[in-house]
Tab-separated table of C-alpha atoms and ligand atoms in Angstrom:
chain	number	residue	atom	x	y	z
H	1	UNK	CA	129.623	72.653	113.284
H	2	UNK	CA	131.592	73.404	116.395
H	3	UNK	CA	130.084	72.116	119.659
H	4	UNK	CA	129.266	74.843	122.230
H	5	UNK	CA	129.458	74.434	125.918
H	6	UNK	CA	126.296	76.370	127.482
H	7	UNK	CA	126.486	77.745	130.928
H	8	UNK	CA	124.199	77.047	133.638
H	9	UNK	CA	121.970	74.657	131.849
H	10	UNK	CA	122.570	72.060	134.294
H	11	UNK	CA	120.345	73.012	137.117
H	12	UNK	CA	117.798	71.813	138.886
H	13	UNK	CA	114.323	73.185	137.690
H	14	UNK	CA	114.110	76.704	139.441
H	15	UNK	CA	110.524	76.639	139.035
H	16	UNK	CA	108.899	74.486	141.596
H	17	UNK	CA	105.559	74.104	142.205
H	18	UNK	CA	103.244	72.643	145.154
H	19	UNK	CA	102.885	68.922	144.665
H	20	UNK	CA	99.716	68.612	142.056
H	21	UNK	CA	96.322	67.754	143.297
H	22	UNK	CA	94.290	64.995	141.866
H	23	UNK	CA	92.434	67.204	139.570
H	24	UNK	CA	95.687	68.854	137.955
H	25	UNK	CA	97.175	65.233	137.970
H	26	UNK	CA	94.474	64.102	135.790
H	27	UNK	CA	94.320	66.873	133.661
H	28	UNK	CA	97.838	66.278	133.103
H	29	UNK	CA	97.224	62.411	132.321
H	30	UNK	CA	95.350	63.701	129.708
H	31	UNK	CA	97.719	66.115	128.167
H	32	UNK	CA	100.386	63.274	128.422
H	33	UNK	CA	97.672	61.071	126.603
H	34	UNK	CA	97.282	63.796	123.650
H	35	UNK	CA	100.718	63.980	123.707
H	36	UNK	CA	100.991	60.378	122.603
H	37	UNK	CA	98.274	60.820	120.130
H	38	UNK	CA	100.173	63.892	118.540
H	39	UNK	CA	103.421	62.080	118.568
H	40	UNK	CA	101.858	58.811	117.047
H	41	UNK	CA	100.559	60.759	114.279
H	42	UNK	CA	104.162	61.479	113.161
H	43	UNK	CA	105.654	58.065	113.996
H	44	UNK	CA	103.820	55.271	112.187
H	45	UNK	CA	104.501	52.384	114.756
H	46	UNK	CA	105.371	54.247	117.750
H	47	UNK	CA	103.910	51.445	119.945
H	48	UNK	CA	105.782	48.952	117.846
H	49	UNK	CA	109.255	50.827	118.543
H	50	UNK	CA	108.188	51.113	122.232
H	51	UNK	CA	107.377	47.553	122.267
H	52	UNK	CA	110.584	46.095	121.452
H	53	UNK	CA	112.463	48.804	123.493
H	54	UNK	CA	110.378	47.340	126.768
H	55	UNK	CA	111.582	43.868	125.494
H	56	UNK	CA	115.110	44.911	125.683
H	57	UNK	CA	114.711	46.231	129.020
H	58	UNK	CA	112.878	43.180	130.328
H	59	UNK	CA	116.090	41.115	128.802
H	60	UNK	CA	118.690	43.531	130.335
H	61	UNK	CA	117.549	45.481	133.201
H	62	UNK	CA	118.217	43.401	136.375
H	63	UNK	CA	115.555	43.485	139.520
H	64	UNK	CA	115.756	47.019	140.960
H	65	UNK	CA	118.065	48.802	137.982
H	66	UNK	CA	117.683	51.943	136.633
H	67	UNK	CA	116.571	53.257	133.061
H	68	UNK	CA	117.477	56.751	131.964
H	69	UNK	CA	114.933	58.318	129.849
H	70	UNK	CA	117.199	60.715	127.927
H	71	UNK	CA	115.350	63.971	126.115
H	72	UNK	CA	112.340	62.333	127.843
H	73	UNK	CA	109.852	65.139	126.925
H	74	UNK	CA	107.030	64.619	129.280
H	75	UNK	CA	107.601	61.108	130.183
H	76	UNK	CA	106.121	58.565	127.316
H	77	UNK	CA	108.880	56.412	127.603
H	78	UNK	CA	109.315	56.426	131.548
H	79	UNK	CA	105.486	55.934	131.949
H	80	UNK	CA	105.599	52.645	129.666
H	81	UNK	CA	108.817	51.406	131.924
H	82	UNK	CA	107.296	52.067	135.217
H	83	UNK	CA	104.188	50.274	134.204
H	84	UNK	CA	106.079	47.532	132.858
H	85	UNK	CA	108.595	46.997	135.639
H	86	UNK	CA	107.142	47.824	139.073
H	87	UNK	CA	110.793	47.034	140.546
H	88	UNK	CA	112.658	49.685	138.107
H	89	UNK	CA	113.193	53.558	138.478
H	90	UNK	CA	113.387	55.888	135.716
H	91	UNK	CA	115.474	58.886	135.550
H	92	UNK	CA	113.837	61.478	132.886
H	93	UNK	CA	115.941	63.686	131.649
H	94	UNK	CA	115.254	66.919	129.308
H	95	UNK	CA	116.072	70.416	128.805
H	96	UNK	CA	112.130	71.743	128.384
H	97	UNK	CA	110.952	73.212	131.291
H	98	UNK	CA	107.432	72.846	130.281
H	99	UNK	CA	107.633	69.017	129.127
H	100	UNK	CA	109.418	68.308	132.640
H	101	UNK	CA	106.477	70.080	134.594
H	102	UNK	CA	104.073	68.134	132.565
H	103	UNK	CA	105.672	64.944	133.267
H	104	UNK	CA	106.361	65.214	137.026
H	105	UNK	CA	102.564	66.343	137.175
H	106	UNK	CA	101.567	63.493	134.898
H	107	UNK	CA	103.260	60.909	136.990
H	108	UNK	CA	102.949	62.027	140.244
H	109	UNK	CA	101.765	58.973	141.345
H	110	UNK	CA	105.071	57.341	140.710
H	111	UNK	CA	107.174	59.956	142.166
H	112	UNK	CA	108.713	57.241	144.386
H	113	UNK	CA	110.337	55.863	141.184
H	114	UNK	CA	110.713	58.695	138.710
H	115	UNK	CA	112.908	61.577	138.782
H	116	UNK	CA	112.483	64.498	136.221
H	117	UNK	CA	115.565	66.217	135.713
H	118	UNK	CA	116.776	69.305	133.711
H	119	UNK	CA	119.772	68.948	131.658
H	120	UNK	CA	120.813	70.094	128.432
H	121	UNK	CA	122.334	67.659	126.381
H	122	UNK	CA	124.681	70.447	124.729
H	123	UNK	CA	126.339	70.606	128.016
H	124	UNK	CA	129.000	68.950	128.458
H	125	UNK	CA	128.322	68.487	132.117
H	126	UNK	CA	124.832	67.153	131.739
H	127	UNK	CA	125.607	63.616	133.124
H	128	UNK	CA	126.430	64.954	136.572
H	129	UNK	CA	122.162	65.314	137.233
H	130	UNK	CA	122.414	61.323	137.330
H	131	UNK	CA	124.402	61.839	140.612
H	132	UNK	CA	126.652	58.565	140.202
H	133	UNK	CA	124.106	56.605	139.097
H	134	UNK	CA	124.768	54.110	136.574
H	135	UNK	CA	121.623	53.421	134.186
H	136	UNK	CA	121.404	49.767	132.900
H	137	UNK	CA	119.434	50.916	130.127
H	138	UNK	CA	119.209	54.383	128.472
H	139	UNK	CA	116.115	54.838	126.039
H	140	UNK	CA	115.590	57.704	123.875
H	141	UNK	CA	112.819	58.464	121.095
H	142	UNK	CA	112.504	60.979	118.389
H	143	UNK	CA	114.832	63.171	119.905
H	144	UNK	CA	118.275	62.723	119.006
H	145	UNK	CA	117.749	64.332	115.985
H	146	UNK	CA	117.850	67.519	117.648
H	147	UNK	CA	121.939	67.195	118.041
H	148	UNK	CA	124.396	68.270	115.748
H	149	UNK	CA	126.767	65.825	114.619
H	150	UNK	CA	129.429	66.491	117.050
H	151	UNK	CA	127.109	66.588	120.136
H	152	UNK	CA	125.248	63.835	119.542
H	153	UNK	CA	128.905	61.533	119.319
H	154	UNK	CA	129.859	63.557	122.403
H	155	UNK	CA	126.420	62.533	124.202
H	156	UNK	CA	127.157	58.718	123.288
H	157	UNK	CA	130.904	58.768	124.599
H	158	UNK	CA	129.286	60.158	127.820
H	159	UNK	CA	127.010	57.191	127.618
H	160	UNK	CA	129.902	54.862	126.951
H	161	UNK	CA	131.187	56.311	130.491
H	162	UNK	CA	127.813	55.942	132.140
H	163	UNK	CA	126.542	52.714	131.114
H	164	UNK	CA	127.912	49.732	133.029
H	165	UNK	CA	129.320	46.825	131.244
H	166	UNK	CA	126.232	44.883	129.228
H	167	UNK	CA	123.971	48.100	129.844
H	168	UNK	CA	122.275	49.272	126.576
H	169	UNK	CA	121.170	52.132	124.579
H	170	UNK	CA	118.155	52.321	122.655
H	171	UNK	CA	117.604	55.115	120.281
H	172	UNK	CA	114.469	55.207	118.154
H	173	UNK	CA	114.215	57.904	115.819
H	174	UNK	CA	113.702	58.755	111.987
H	175	UNK	CA	116.838	58.515	110.268
H	176	UNK	CA	116.636	60.461	107.217
H	177	UNK	CA	120.033	61.194	105.921
H	178	UNK	CA	119.800	61.830	102.156
H	179	UNK	CA	121.836	58.956	100.355
H	180	UNK	CA	120.506	59.510	96.817
H	181	UNK	CA	118.050	56.732	96.991
H	182	UNK	CA	115.088	58.611	96.145
H	183	UNK	CA	112.411	55.534	95.757
H	184	UNK	CA	113.137	54.687	99.648
H	185	UNK	CA	112.653	58.819	100.575
H	186	UNK	CA	109.648	58.485	98.435
H	187	UNK	CA	108.022	55.710	100.051
H	188	UNK	CA	108.875	57.045	103.792
H	189	UNK	CA	107.365	60.378	103.044
H	190	UNK	CA	104.223	58.727	101.464
H	191	UNK	CA	104.039	56.613	104.574
H	192	UNK	CA	104.383	59.502	106.542
H	193	UNK	CA	101.502	61.742	105.214
H	194	UNK	CA	99.360	58.857	105.255
H	195	UNK	CA	100.004	58.642	109.072
H	196	UNK	CA	99.542	62.323	109.642
H	197	UNK	CA	96.342	62.125	107.993
H	198	UNK	CA	94.847	59.121	109.632
H	199	UNK	CA	95.951	60.670	113.087
H	200	UNK	CA	94.117	63.853	112.646
H	201	UNK	CA	91.348	61.844	111.109
H	202	UNK	CA	91.019	59.987	114.349
H	203	UNK	CA	91.493	63.319	116.466
H	204	UNK	CA	95.189	63.648	117.249
H	205	UNK	CA	96.152	67.283	117.547
H	206	UNK	CA	99.073	68.576	115.350
H	207	UNK	CA	102.642	69.596	117.233
H	208	UNK	CA	101.131	73.452	117.120
H	209	UNK	CA	97.431	72.677	118.324
H	210	UNK	CA	98.872	70.747	121.221
H	211	UNK	CA	101.353	73.157	122.267
H	212	UNK	CA	98.666	75.793	122.283
H	213	UNK	CA	96.402	73.583	124.692
H	214	UNK	CA	99.435	73.220	127.207
H	215	UNK	CA	100.403	77.236	127.437
H	216	UNK	CA	96.842	77.784	127.956
H	217	UNK	CA	97.153	75.958	131.509
H	218	UNK	CA	98.659	78.159	133.911
H	219	UNK	CA	101.110	75.450	135.655
H	220	UNK	CA	102.756	74.907	132.386
H	221	UNK	CA	102.035	78.464	130.435
H	222	UNK	CA	104.424	80.325	133.024
H	223	UNK	CA	107.212	78.346	131.719
H	224	UNK	CA	106.710	79.040	128.217
H	225	UNK	CA	109.141	81.980	127.872
H	226	UNK	CA	112.067	80.078	129.700
H	227	UNK	CA	111.398	77.382	126.991
H	228	UNK	CA	111.352	79.789	124.158
H	229	UNK	CA	114.491	81.251	125.571
H	230	UNK	CA	116.341	77.792	125.899
H	231	UNK	CA	115.783	76.444	122.523
H	232	UNK	CA	115.944	80.036	120.647
H	233	UNK	CA	119.459	79.715	119.107
H	234	UNK	CA	119.669	75.748	118.442
H	235	UNK	CA	120.748	74.897	114.677
H	236	UNK	CA	118.599	73.084	112.307
H	237	UNK	CA	117.984	69.299	112.605
H	238	UNK	CA	120.981	67.463	110.872
H	239	UNK	CA	119.634	64.434	109.109
H	240	UNK	CA	122.413	61.480	110.210
H	241	UNK	CA	122.245	58.337	108.706
H	242	UNK	CA	122.115	54.738	110.302
H	243	UNK	CA	126.112	54.084	109.900
H	244	UNK	CA	126.960	57.337	111.577
H	245	UNK	CA	124.946	56.263	115.056
H	246	UNK	CA	126.322	52.941	114.514
H	247	UNK	CA	129.807	54.169	114.084
H	248	UNK	CA	129.616	56.328	117.067
H	249	UNK	CA	128.405	54.131	119.190
H	250	UNK	CA	131.241	51.814	118.428
H	251	UNK	CA	133.600	54.529	118.759
H	252	UNK	CA	132.174	55.260	122.194
H	253	UNK	CA	132.913	52.193	123.401
H	254	UNK	CA	129.954	50.128	122.784
H	255	UNK	CA	130.857	46.327	121.693
H	256	UNK	CA	127.423	45.747	119.875
H	257	UNK	CA	125.769	48.313	117.704
H	258	UNK	CA	123.180	47.949	114.806
H	259	UNK	CA	119.511	48.337	114.003
H	260	UNK	CA	117.322	46.359	115.965
H	261	UNK	CA	113.920	47.162	114.542
H	262	UNK	CA	112.826	49.490	111.088
H	263	UNK	CA	109.889	50.719	109.623
H	264	UNK	CA	111.166	52.537	106.429
H	265	UNK	CA	113.142	55.267	107.457
H	266	UNK	CA	112.381	55.007	111.378
H	267	UNK	CA	115.121	52.541	113.412
H	268	UNK	CA	115.554	51.620	116.887
H	269	UNK	CA	119.211	51.280	117.183
H	270	UNK	CA	120.554	49.214	119.830
H	271	UNK	CA	124.068	49.243	121.388
H	272	UNK	CA	125.570	47.244	123.979
H	273	UNK	CA	128.618	47.974	126.392
C	1	SAM	C1	109.864	65.079	119.960
C	1	SAM	S1	110.237	65.087	121.862
C	1	SAM	C2	110.192	63.370	122.142
C	1	SAM	C3	109.709	63.270	123.623
C	1	SAM	C4	109.639	61.798	123.953
C	1	SAM	N1	111.125	61.005	124.097
C	1	SAM	C5	108.639	61.068	123.194
C	1	SAM	O1	109.103	60.122	122.410
C	1	SAM	O2	107.792	61.069	123.287
C	1	SAM	C6	111.752	65.503	121.581
C	1	SAM	C7	112.634	65.750	123.141
C	1	SAM	O3	114.116	66.191	122.908
C	1	SAM	C8	114.197	67.209	123.907
C	1	SAM	N2	115.421	67.514	123.814
C	1	SAM	C9	116.038	68.633	122.453
C	1	SAM	N3	117.310	68.798	122.515
C	1	SAM	C10	117.458	68.818	123.986
C	1	SAM	C11	118.853	69.094	124.419
C	1	SAM	N4	119.842	69.593	123.960
C	1	SAM	N5	119.067	68.716	125.807
C	1	SAM	C12	117.860	67.667	126.165
C	1	SAM	N6	116.819	67.467	125.708
C	1	SAM	C13	116.373	68.319	124.529
C	1	SAM	C14	113.059	68.059	123.770
C	1	SAM	O4	113.096	69.390	124.746
C	1	SAM	C15	112.059	67.562	123.630
C	1	SAM	O5	111.527	67.071	124.896
């Protein structure tokens, strides 16, 4: 597959809304909490993954440093970083206008320390939105599997240029490349099914149910058409291997790269510049 360069995708969100009032912020926080529950029903130990990522942030991000939340969605990682490290600033990058607006609203009380910016990682110029800031840590979760292999390798190369020496990239995701190990795949599938059943039993929404609830709110629903348009023609998610991620990070100039954490086929890959 050949990487394409999309046009006009690195844009400030054109849909500025008045600063949300307290009721809107509270409602947005509830939607973010429901997002977390919904995501946790697809990722068995989502908080365990975040915990190890935050430990790395504590270890490597200097006082007053910057964290890039890559493909942030509504800011689950940013929220945790901002709460853990009151000295740190976050840049949350995503291309979904609905999730960006929800993140901005839910984290409005932290608006002085988090900036939600619109960029498409398919765009070779996406890193322009960093405005020259060099993030000490780049954190991503359940997101980079949306990128084809060539786009992912180029995004890692971009990170190799923007992350300073000793800075890190942490990517948490299911890595489901079919390598013929049938029993391993069966055990991961079984664990996924159990986690989803337990999540549903505890009241977590499914992906579709969560989206129905969000777009029913005018603040977000008015952006749903644009969201649809942006993601309409994307290819199916590729299943890339742990080895692919590690090698691509090494080629991108990271001195150390490897799995830091694992739960079945779910990994946190760490790379240090
Ligand atoms: C399942 S969500 C995960 C969000 C968040 N990291 C979390 O763990 O809650 C995947 C995110 O990747 C974003 N994404 C997918 N393709 C993207 C692209 N080409 N550029 C920017 N963001 C993208 C989606 O918009 C979505 O917010």
